[in-house]
Coordinates of C-alpha atoms and ligand atoms in Angstrom, one line a residue:
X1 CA 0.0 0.0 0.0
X2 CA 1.4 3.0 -0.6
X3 CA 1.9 5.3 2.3
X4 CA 0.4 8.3 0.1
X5 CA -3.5 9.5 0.2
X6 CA -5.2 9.7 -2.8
X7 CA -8.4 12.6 -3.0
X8 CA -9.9 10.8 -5.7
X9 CA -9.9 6.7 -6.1
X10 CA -11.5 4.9 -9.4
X11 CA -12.8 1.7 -8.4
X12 CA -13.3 -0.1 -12.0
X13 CA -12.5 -3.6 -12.7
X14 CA -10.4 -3.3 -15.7
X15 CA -6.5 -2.2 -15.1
X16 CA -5.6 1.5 -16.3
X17 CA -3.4 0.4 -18.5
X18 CA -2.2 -2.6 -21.0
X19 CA 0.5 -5.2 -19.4
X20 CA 3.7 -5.9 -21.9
X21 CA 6.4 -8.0 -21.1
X22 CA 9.9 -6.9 -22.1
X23 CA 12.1 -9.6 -21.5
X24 CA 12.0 -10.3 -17.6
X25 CA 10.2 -7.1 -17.2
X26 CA 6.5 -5.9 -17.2
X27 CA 6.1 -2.6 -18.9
X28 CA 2.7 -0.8 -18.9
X29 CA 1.5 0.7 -22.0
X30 CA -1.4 3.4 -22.2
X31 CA -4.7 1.4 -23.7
X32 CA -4.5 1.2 -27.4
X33 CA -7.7 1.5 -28.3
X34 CA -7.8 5.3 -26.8
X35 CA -11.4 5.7 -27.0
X36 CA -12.9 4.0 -24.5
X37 CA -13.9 4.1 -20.5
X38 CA -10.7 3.6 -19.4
X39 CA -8.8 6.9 -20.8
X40 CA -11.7 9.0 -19.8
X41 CA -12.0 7.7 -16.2
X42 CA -7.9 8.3 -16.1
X43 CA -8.8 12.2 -17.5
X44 CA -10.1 12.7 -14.0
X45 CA -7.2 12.5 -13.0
X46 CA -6.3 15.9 -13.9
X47 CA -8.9 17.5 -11.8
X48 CA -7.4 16.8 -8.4
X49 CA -3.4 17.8 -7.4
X50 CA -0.9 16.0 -9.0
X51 CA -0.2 12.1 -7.8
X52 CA -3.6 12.9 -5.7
X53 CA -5.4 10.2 -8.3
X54 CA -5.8 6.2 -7.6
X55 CA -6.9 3.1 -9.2
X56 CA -8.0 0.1 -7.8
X57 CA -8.6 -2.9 -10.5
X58 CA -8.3 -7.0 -10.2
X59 CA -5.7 -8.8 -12.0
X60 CA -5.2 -12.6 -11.7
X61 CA -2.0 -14.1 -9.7
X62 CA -1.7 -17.8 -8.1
X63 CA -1.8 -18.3 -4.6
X64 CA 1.9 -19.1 -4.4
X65 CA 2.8 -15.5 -6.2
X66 CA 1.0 -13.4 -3.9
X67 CA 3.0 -12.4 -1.1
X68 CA 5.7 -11.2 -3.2
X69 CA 3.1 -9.7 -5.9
X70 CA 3.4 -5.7 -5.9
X71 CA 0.3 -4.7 -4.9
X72 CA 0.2 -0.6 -5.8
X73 CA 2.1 0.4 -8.1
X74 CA 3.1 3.8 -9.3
X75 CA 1.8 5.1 -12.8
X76 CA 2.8 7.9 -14.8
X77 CA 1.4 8.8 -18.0
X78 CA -0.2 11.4 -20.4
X79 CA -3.1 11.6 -17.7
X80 CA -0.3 12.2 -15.2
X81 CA 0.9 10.2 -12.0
X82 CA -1.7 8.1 -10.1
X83 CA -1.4 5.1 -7.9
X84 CA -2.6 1.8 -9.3
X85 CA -4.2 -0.7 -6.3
X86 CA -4.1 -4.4 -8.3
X87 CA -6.1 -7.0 -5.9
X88 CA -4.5 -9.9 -6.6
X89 CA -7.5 -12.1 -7.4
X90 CA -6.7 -16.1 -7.6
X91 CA -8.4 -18.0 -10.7
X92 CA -11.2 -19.3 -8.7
X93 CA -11.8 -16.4 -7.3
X94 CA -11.8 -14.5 -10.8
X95 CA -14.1 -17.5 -12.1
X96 CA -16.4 -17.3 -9.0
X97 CA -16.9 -13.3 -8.9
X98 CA -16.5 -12.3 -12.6
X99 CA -17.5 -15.1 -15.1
X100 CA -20.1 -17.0 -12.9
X101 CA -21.8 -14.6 -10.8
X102 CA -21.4 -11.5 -12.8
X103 CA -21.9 -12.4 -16.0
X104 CA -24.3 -16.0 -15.3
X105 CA -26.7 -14.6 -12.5
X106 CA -26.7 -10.5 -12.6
X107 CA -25.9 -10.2 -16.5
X108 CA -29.1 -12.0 -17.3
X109 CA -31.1 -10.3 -14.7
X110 CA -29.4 -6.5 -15.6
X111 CA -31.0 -7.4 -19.3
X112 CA -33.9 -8.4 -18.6
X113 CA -33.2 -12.0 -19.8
X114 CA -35.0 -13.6 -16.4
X115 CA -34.9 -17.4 -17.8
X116 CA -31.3 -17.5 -18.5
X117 CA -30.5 -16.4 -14.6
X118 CA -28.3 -19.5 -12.9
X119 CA -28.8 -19.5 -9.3
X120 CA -27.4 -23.3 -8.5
X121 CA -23.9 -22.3 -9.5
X122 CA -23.7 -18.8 -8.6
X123 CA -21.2 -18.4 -5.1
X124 CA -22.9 -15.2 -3.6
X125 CA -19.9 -16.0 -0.5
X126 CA -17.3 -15.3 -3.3
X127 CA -18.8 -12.1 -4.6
X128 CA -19.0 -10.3 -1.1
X129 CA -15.2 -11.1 -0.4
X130 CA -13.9 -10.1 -3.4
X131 CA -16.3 -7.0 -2.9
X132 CA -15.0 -6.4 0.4
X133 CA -11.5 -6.6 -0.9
X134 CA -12.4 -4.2 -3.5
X135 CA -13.6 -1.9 -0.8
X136 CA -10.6 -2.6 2.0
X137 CA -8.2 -2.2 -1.4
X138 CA -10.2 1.6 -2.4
X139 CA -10.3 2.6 1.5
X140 CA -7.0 2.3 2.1
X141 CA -5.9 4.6 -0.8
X142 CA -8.1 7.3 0.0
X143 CA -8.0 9.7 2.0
X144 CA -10.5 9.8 5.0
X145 CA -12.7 12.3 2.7
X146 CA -11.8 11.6 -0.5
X147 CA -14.5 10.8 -3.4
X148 CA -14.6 7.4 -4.6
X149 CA -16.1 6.4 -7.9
X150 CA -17.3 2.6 -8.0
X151 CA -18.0 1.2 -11.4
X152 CA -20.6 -1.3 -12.4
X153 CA -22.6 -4.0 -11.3
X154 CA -19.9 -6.4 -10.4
X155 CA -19.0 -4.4 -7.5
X156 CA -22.3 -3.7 -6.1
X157 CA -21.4 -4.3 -2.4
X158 CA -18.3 -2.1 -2.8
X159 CA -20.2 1.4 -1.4
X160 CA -21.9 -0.2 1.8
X161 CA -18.3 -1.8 2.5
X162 CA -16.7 1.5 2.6
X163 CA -19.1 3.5 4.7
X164 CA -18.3 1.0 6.7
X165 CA -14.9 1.0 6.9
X166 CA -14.5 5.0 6.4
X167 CA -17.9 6.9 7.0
X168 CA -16.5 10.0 5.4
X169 CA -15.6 9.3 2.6
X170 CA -17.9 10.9 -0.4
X171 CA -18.9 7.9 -2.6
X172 CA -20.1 8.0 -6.0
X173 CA -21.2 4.8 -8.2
X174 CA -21.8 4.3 -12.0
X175 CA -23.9 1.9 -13.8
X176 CA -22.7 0.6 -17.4
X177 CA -25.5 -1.6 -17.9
X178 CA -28.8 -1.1 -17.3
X179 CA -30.8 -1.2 -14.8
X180 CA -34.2 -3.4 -15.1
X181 CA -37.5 -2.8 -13.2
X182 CA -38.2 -4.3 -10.0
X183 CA -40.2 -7.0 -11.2
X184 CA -37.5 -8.2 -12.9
X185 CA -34.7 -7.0 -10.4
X186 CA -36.5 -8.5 -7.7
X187 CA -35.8 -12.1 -8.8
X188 CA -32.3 -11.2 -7.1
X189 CA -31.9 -13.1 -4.1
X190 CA -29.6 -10.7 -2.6
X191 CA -31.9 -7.9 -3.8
X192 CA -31.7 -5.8 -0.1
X193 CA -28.0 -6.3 -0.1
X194 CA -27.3 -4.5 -3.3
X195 CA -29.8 -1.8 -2.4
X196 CA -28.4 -1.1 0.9
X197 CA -25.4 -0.5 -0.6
X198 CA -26.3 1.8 -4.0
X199 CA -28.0 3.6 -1.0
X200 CA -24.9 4.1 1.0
X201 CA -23.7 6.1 -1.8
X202 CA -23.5 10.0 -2.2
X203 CA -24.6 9.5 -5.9
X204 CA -25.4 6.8 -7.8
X205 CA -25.1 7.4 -12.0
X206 CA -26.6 5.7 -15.3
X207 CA -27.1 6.5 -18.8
X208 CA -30.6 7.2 -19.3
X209 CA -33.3 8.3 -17.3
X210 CA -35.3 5.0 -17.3
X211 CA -32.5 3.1 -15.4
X212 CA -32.5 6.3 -12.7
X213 CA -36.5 5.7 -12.9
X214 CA -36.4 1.7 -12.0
X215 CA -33.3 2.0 -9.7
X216 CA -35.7 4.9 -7.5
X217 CA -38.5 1.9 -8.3
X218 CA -36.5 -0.5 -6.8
X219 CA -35.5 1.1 -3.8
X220 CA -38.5 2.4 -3.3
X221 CA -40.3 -1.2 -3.5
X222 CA -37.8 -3.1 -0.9
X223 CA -36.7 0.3 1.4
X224 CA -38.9 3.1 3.1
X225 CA -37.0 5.0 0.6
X226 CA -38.9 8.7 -0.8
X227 CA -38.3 10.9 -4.0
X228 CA -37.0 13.8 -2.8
X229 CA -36.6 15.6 -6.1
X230 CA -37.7 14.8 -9.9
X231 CA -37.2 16.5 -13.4
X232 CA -39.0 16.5 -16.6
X233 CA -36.9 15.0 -19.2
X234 CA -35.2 16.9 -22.0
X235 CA -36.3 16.7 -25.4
X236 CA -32.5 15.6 -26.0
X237 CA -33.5 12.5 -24.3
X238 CA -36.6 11.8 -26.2
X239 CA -39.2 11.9 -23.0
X240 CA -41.9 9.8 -25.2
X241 CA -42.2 7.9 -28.0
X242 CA -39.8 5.4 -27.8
X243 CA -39.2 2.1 -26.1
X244 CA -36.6 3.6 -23.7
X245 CA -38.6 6.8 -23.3
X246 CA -38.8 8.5 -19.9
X247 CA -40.8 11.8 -19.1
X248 CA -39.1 12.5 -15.7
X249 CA -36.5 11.3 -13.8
X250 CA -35.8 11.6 -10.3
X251 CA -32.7 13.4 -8.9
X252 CA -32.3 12.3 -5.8
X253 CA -34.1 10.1 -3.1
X254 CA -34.1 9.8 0.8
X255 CA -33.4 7.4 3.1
X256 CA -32.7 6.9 7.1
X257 CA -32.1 10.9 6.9
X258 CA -29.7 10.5 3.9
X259 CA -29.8 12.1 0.7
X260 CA -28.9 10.2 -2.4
X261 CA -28.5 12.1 -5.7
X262 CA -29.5 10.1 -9.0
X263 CA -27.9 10.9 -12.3
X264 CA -28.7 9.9 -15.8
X265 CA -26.4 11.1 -18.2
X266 CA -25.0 9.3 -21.2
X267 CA -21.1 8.2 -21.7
X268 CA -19.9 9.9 -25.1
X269 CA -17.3 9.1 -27.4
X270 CA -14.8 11.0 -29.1
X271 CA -15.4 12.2 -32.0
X272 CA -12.0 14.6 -32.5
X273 CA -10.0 11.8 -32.3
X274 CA -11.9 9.5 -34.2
X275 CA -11.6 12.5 -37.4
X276 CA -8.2 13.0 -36.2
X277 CA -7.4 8.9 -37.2
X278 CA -9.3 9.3 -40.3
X279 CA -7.6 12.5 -41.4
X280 CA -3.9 10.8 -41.3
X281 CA -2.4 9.6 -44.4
X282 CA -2.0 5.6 -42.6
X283 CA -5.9 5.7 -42.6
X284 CA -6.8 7.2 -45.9
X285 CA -5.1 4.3 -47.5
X286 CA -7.1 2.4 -45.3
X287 CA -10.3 3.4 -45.7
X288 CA -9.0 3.4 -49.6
X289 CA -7.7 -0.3 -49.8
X290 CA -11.4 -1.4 -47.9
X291 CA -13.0 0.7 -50.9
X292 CA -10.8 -1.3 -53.6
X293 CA -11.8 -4.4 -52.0
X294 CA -15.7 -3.6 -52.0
X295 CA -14.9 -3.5 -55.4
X296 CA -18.4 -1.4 -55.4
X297 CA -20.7 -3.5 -53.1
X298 CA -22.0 -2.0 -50.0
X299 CA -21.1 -2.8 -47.0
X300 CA -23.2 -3.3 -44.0
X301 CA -20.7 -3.7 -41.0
X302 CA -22.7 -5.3 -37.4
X303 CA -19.9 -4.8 -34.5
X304 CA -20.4 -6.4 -30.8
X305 CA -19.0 -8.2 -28.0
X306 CA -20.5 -11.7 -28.7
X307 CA -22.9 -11.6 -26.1
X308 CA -26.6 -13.2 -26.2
X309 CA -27.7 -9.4 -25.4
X310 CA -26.3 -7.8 -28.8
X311 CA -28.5 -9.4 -30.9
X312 CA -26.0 -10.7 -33.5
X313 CA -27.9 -14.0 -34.4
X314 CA -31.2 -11.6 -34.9
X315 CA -29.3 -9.4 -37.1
X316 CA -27.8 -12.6 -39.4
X317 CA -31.4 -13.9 -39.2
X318 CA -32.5 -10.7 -41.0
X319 CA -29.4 -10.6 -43.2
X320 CA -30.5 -14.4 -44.3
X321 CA -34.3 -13.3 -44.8
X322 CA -33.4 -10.4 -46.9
X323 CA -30.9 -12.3 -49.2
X324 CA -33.7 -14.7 -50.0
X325 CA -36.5 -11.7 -50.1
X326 CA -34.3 -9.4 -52.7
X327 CA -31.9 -11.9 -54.9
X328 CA -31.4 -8.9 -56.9
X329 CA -29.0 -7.9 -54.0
X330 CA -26.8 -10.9 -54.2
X331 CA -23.1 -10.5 -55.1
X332 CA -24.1 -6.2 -54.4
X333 CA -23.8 -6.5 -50.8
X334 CA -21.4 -7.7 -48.3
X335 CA -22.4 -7.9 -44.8
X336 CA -19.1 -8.1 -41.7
X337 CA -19.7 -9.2 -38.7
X338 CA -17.1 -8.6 -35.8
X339 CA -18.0 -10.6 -32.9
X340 CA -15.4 -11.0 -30.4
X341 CA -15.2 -13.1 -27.0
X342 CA -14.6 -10.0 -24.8
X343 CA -13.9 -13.2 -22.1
X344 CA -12.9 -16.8 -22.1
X345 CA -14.3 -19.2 -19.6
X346 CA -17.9 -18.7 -20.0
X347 CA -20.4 -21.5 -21.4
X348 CA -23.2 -19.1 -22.5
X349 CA -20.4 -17.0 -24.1
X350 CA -19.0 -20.3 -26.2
X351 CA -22.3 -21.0 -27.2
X352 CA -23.2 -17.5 -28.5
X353 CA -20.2 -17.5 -30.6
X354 CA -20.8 -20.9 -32.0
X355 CA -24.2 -20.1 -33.0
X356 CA -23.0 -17.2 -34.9
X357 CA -20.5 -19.1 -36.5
X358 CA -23.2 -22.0 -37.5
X359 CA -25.4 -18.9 -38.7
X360 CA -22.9 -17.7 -41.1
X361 CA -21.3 -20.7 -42.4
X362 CA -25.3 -21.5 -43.6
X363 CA -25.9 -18.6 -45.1
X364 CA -22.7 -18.7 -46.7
X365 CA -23.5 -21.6 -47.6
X366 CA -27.2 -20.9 -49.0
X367 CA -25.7 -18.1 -51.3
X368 CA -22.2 -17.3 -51.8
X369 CA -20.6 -17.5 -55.8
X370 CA -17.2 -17.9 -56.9
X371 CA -16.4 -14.5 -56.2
X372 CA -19.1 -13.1 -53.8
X373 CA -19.6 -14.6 -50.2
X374 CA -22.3 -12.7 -48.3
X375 CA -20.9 -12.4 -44.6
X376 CA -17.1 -11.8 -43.5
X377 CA -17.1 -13.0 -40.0
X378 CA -14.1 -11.4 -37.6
X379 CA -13.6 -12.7 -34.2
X380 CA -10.7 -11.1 -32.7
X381 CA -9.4 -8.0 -31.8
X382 CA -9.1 -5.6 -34.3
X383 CA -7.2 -2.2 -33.5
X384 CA -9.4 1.1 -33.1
X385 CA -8.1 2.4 -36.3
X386 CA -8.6 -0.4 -38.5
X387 CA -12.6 -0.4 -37.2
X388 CA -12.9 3.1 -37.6
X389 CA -11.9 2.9 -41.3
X390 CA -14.7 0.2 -41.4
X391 CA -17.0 2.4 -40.2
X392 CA -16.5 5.2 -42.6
X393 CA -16.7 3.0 -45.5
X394 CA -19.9 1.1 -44.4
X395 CA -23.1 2.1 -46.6
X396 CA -25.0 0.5 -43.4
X397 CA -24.2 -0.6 -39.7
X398 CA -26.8 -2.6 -37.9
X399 CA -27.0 -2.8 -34.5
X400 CA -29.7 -4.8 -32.5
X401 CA -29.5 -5.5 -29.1
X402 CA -32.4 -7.1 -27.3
X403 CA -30.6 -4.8 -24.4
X404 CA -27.7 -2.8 -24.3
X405 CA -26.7 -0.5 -21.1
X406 CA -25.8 2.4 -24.2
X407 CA -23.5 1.2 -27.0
X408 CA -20.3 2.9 -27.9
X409 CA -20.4 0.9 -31.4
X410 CA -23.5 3.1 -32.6
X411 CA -21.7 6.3 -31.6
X412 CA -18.4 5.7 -33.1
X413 CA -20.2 4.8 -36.2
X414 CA -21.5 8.0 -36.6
X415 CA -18.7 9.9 -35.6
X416 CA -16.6 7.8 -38.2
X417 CA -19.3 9.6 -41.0
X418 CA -19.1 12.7 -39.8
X419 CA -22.1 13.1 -41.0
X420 CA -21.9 12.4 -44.7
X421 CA -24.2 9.5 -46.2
X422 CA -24.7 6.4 -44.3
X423 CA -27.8 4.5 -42.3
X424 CA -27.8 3.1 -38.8
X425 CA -30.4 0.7 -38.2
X426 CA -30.6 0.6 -34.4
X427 CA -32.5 -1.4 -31.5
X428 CA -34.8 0.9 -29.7
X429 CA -33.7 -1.1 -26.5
X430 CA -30.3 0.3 -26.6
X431 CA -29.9 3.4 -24.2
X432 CA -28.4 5.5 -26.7
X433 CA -31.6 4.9 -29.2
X434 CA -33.5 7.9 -27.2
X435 CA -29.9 10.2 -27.5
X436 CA -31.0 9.5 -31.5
X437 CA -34.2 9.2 -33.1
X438 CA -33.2 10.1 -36.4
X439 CA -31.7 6.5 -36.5
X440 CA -33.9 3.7 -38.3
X441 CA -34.8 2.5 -34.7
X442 CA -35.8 -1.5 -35.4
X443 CA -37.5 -3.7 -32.7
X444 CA -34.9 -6.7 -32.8
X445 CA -38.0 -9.0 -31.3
X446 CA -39.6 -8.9 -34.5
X447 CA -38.4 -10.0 -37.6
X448 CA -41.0 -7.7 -39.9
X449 CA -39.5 -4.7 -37.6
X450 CA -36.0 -6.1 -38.3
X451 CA -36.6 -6.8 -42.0
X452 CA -38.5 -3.7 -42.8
X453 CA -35.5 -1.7 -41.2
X454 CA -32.7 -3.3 -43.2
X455 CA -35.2 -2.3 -46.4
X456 CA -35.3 1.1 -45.1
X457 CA -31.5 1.7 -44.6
X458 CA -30.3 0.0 -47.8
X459 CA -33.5 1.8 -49.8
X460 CA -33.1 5.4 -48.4
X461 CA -32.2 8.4 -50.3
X462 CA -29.2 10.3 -49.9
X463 CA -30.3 13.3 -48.9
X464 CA -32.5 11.7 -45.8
X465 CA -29.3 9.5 -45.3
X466 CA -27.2 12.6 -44.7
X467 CA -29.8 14.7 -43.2
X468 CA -29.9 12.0 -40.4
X469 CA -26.6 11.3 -39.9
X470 CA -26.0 14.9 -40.0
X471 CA -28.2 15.1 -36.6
X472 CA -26.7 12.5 -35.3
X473 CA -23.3 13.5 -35.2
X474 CA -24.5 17.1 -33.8
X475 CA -25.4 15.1 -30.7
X476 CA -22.4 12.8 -30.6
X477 CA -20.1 16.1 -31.2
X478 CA -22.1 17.8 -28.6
X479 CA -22.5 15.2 -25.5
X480 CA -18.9 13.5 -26.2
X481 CA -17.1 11.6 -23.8
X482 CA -15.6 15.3 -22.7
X483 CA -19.0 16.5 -22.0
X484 CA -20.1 13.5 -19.8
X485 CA -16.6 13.6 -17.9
X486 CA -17.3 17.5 -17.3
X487 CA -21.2 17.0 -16.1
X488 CA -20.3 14.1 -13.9
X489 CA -17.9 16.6 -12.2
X490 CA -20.6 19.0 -12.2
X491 CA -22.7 16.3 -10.2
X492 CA -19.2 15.4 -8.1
X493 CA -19.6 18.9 -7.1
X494 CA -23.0 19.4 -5.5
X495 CA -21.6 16.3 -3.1
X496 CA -19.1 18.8 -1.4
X497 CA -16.1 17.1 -2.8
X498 CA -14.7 18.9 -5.8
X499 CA -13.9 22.4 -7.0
X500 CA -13.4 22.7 -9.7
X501 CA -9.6 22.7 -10.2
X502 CA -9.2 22.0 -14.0
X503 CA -11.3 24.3 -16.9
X504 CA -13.5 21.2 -18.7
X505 CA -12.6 22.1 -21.6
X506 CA -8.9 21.5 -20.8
X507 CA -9.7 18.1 -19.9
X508 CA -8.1 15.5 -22.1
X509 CA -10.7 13.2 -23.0
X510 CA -9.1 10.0 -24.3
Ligands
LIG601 N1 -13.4 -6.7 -32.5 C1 -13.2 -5.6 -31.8 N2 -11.9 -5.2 -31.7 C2 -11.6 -4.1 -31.0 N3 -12.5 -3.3 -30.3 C3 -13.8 -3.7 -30.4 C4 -14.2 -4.9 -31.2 N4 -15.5 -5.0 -31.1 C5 -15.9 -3.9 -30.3 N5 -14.9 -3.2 -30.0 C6 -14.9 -2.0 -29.1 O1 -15.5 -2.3 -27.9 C7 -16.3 -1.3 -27.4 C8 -17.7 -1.9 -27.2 O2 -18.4 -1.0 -26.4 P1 -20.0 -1.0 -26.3 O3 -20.6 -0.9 -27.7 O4 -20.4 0.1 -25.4 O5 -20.4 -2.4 -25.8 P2 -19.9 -3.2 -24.5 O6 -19.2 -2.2 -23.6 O7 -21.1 -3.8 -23.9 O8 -18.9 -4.2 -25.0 C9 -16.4 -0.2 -28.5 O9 -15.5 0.9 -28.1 C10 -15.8 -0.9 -29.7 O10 -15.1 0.0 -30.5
LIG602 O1 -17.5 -7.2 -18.8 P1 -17.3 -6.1 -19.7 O2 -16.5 -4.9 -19.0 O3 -16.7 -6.4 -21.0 O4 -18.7 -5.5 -20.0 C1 -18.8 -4.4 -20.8 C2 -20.0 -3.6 -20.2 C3 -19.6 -3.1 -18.8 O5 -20.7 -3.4 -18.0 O6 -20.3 -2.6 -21.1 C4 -21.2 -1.7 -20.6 O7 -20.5 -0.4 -20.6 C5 -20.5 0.3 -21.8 C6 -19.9 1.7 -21.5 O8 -20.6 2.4 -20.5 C7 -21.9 0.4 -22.4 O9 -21.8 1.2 -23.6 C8 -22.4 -0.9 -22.7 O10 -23.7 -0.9 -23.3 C9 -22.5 -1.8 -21.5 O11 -22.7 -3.1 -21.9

């Protein structure tokens, strides 16, 4: 532990930074793919005195290496210098809190997919220690008021811990998924204990105001917990209409004489660096090689963690119905699907993945020529820039989650075609479908909604094409990831912890 007190501690499970090893060495690399949460949770770090920052992440290390594993570690970097906390987690531990009861008993429940919840193999024991440790970990970089920012549903407990262990501190939590209603998030077992400890926080954050609604819902439904303060919607947030829609949203609610404020305000991306990629030379012959290659097809690109929540088999399913609807299509379209194991080690996972791969080796099958095959299937990594160039150059990207906590995919798309021609077909149950209505919003539970979308986006006219990605990237441009960073402080604020040391605008945001 280091001996220095940190004002501000980011509690999030992934590590800062990307390990490299160097011959007997570890070196830590900034992340490469520069656009996501990681860099902008590290941009807070310039709002509090220099080396004030921490991190506390898990990373796997056997039993035998613990005692001589360096537990904090001493990070400096474009964000600045900032303590690193890594709990050492062992593999049964990581397999017990992350892949079974995260993702096999909460995932399903967060999304609302109630029959796939696993109950018999879930270790609830597992998930409170390595919560506690989370919380011991956080506490003991912080100092005794310091803010600490907790970060999604796989450290739920982590807030009650630490009012336990220091009452002062100021704590703030933020939800990357969604949050369902209580009929559904009451199948939780542990339902009270999560509650208790959301309501230990100072703040508790999410992306749109319908998870803020059913989290108040919740609380409201297990705890003598009141509303103490509710807004009408913006129009920005498309109050009716939609699937997602929400006409108010509460604030803040109260509980055993403690006010907790609510927040629902959409992570952005980054649109200035995603042009910035695009503009250099690298990329051009990118984006220009992908255009050869097209050889004058369009290209309908469907990106995603393969997950049974991103609706990747319901967009091949439409992708097979329209190649047999329109053969007057075949050999002028290409479709690429990216679908990439974010995890190993996870059943439901492996069977996702091998449906899509059974999906598109049948449609393949059922159309391709000698020089035309209807789906390119990619499921690794591939870098930010390479995607991006992907992005610019597709006619159409498709994405159709059955739920989705917001979807960064959707917004980089847009921001990669910077509002020029292009269509996004988008589920209406992903939270950033009410940040853009000018999408071709498609109901991925039914296959005329899915099918009648697809016809839309390949069948609409230019100038409606770029009229509605011109909209959209206003509001990408406008609430980017600098924008949320800058309100969250904003929020931070009104919680007595921060002043505002740092102008926003100075704030580098990935
Ligand atoms: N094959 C891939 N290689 C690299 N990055 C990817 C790949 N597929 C998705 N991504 C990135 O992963 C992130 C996915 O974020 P998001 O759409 O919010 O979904 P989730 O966080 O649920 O995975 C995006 O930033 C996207 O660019
Ligand atoms: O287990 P992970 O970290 O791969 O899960 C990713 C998940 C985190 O809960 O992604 C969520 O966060 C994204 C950014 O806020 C959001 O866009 C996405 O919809 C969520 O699934």
């Amino acid at each position: 532990m280091t001996a220095k007190k940190s004002s501000l501690v980011i509690v999030y499970h992934r590590q800062p930074y990307e390990e490299e090893v160097v011959g007997d060495k570890i070196v830590y690399r900034e992340n490469k793919s520069p656009n996501g949460i990681v860099p902008t949770l590290k941009s807070f770090f310039g709002r509090v005195p220099e080396g004030k920052g921490a991190w506390v992440a898990w990373k796997q290390v056997s039993p035998k290496r613990q005692d001589k594993f360096e537990r904090v570690i001493q990070i400096e970097d474009s964000y600045g210098r900032y303590a690193v906390s890594r709990l050492p987690l062992t593999a049964d531990q990581v397999k017990m809190f992350y892949h079974v009861t995260s993702k096999e008993a909460l995932w399903p429940i967060l999304h609302s997919f109630p029959w796939l919840f696993r109950y018999d193999t879930t270790d609830w024991n597992t998930f409170r220690e390595v919560n506690w440790l989370f919380a011991e970990a956080a506490a003991a970089q912080a100092e005794d008021d310091a803010l600490v920012w907790v970060h999604d549903y796989n450290l739920w407990l982590v807030p009650g811990y630490l009012r336990k262990i220091k009452p002062n501190l100021r704590v703030a939590f933020f939800h990357h998924t969604p949050f369902p209603a209580p009929d559904i998030f009451n199948i939780l077992p542990w339902r009270e204990e999560i509650v208790d400890s959301l309501l230990a926080c100072d703040l508790v954050g999410f992306h749109i105001p319908r998870y803020a609604k059913n989290f108040a819902d919740v609380a409201r439904a297990l705890r003598d917990v009141h509303v103490d303060k509710s807004v009408r919607v913006e129009d920005g947030m498309s109050p009716a209409g939609l699937a997602l829609s929400e006409p108010e949203v509460p604030t803040a609610v109260r509980h055993n004489g403690r006010r907790v404020g609510i927040d629902a305000f959409p992570v952005g991306t980054n649109p200035q660096f995603v042009a910035k990629v695009l503009d250099t030379e690298a990329n051009q012959t990118l984006q220009d090689e992908i255009t050869e290659e097209l050889a004058g097809r369009r290209l309908i690109v469907a990106v995603g963690r393969t997950d049974y929540t991103k609706g990747i088999r319901e967009t091949l399913q439409s992708y097979e119905r329209l190649l047999e609807r329109r053969p007057e299509l075949h050999a002028k379209v290409k479709l690429m699907v990216v679908s990439v194991q974010a995890a190993t080690g996870m059943r439901i996972y492996r069977d996702t993945q091998r449906e899509v791969e059974a999906l598109v080796g049948r449609i393949n099958g059922r159309f391709s020529k000698l020089n035309w095959t209807p789906i390119l299937l990619f499921s690794n990594a591939i870098p930010f820039e390479k995607l991006i160039a992907y992005y610019r150059r597709a006619d159409v990207c498709v994405i159709t989650p059955l739920r989705d906590g917001l979807n960064l995919v959707a917004k980089e798309y847009v921001a990669a075609k910077r509002g020029q021609e292009g269509a996004l077909v988008l589920s209406e149950f992903t939270g950033c479908a009410i940040e853009f209505p000018q999408a071709i919003l498609a109901n991925p539970y039914s296959e005329r909604a899915m099918d009648a979308a697809m016809d839309q986006a390949l069948d609409m006219a230019p100038d409606e094409a770029r009229a509605r990605m011109a909209a959209m990237y206003e509001t990408v441009r406008r609430y980017d990831v600098a924008r949320w960073a800058e309100h969250t402080f904003e929020r931070f604020a009104e919680i007595g912890q921060f002043d505002q040391t740092t102008d926003p605008a100075t704030l580098k945001a990935g």
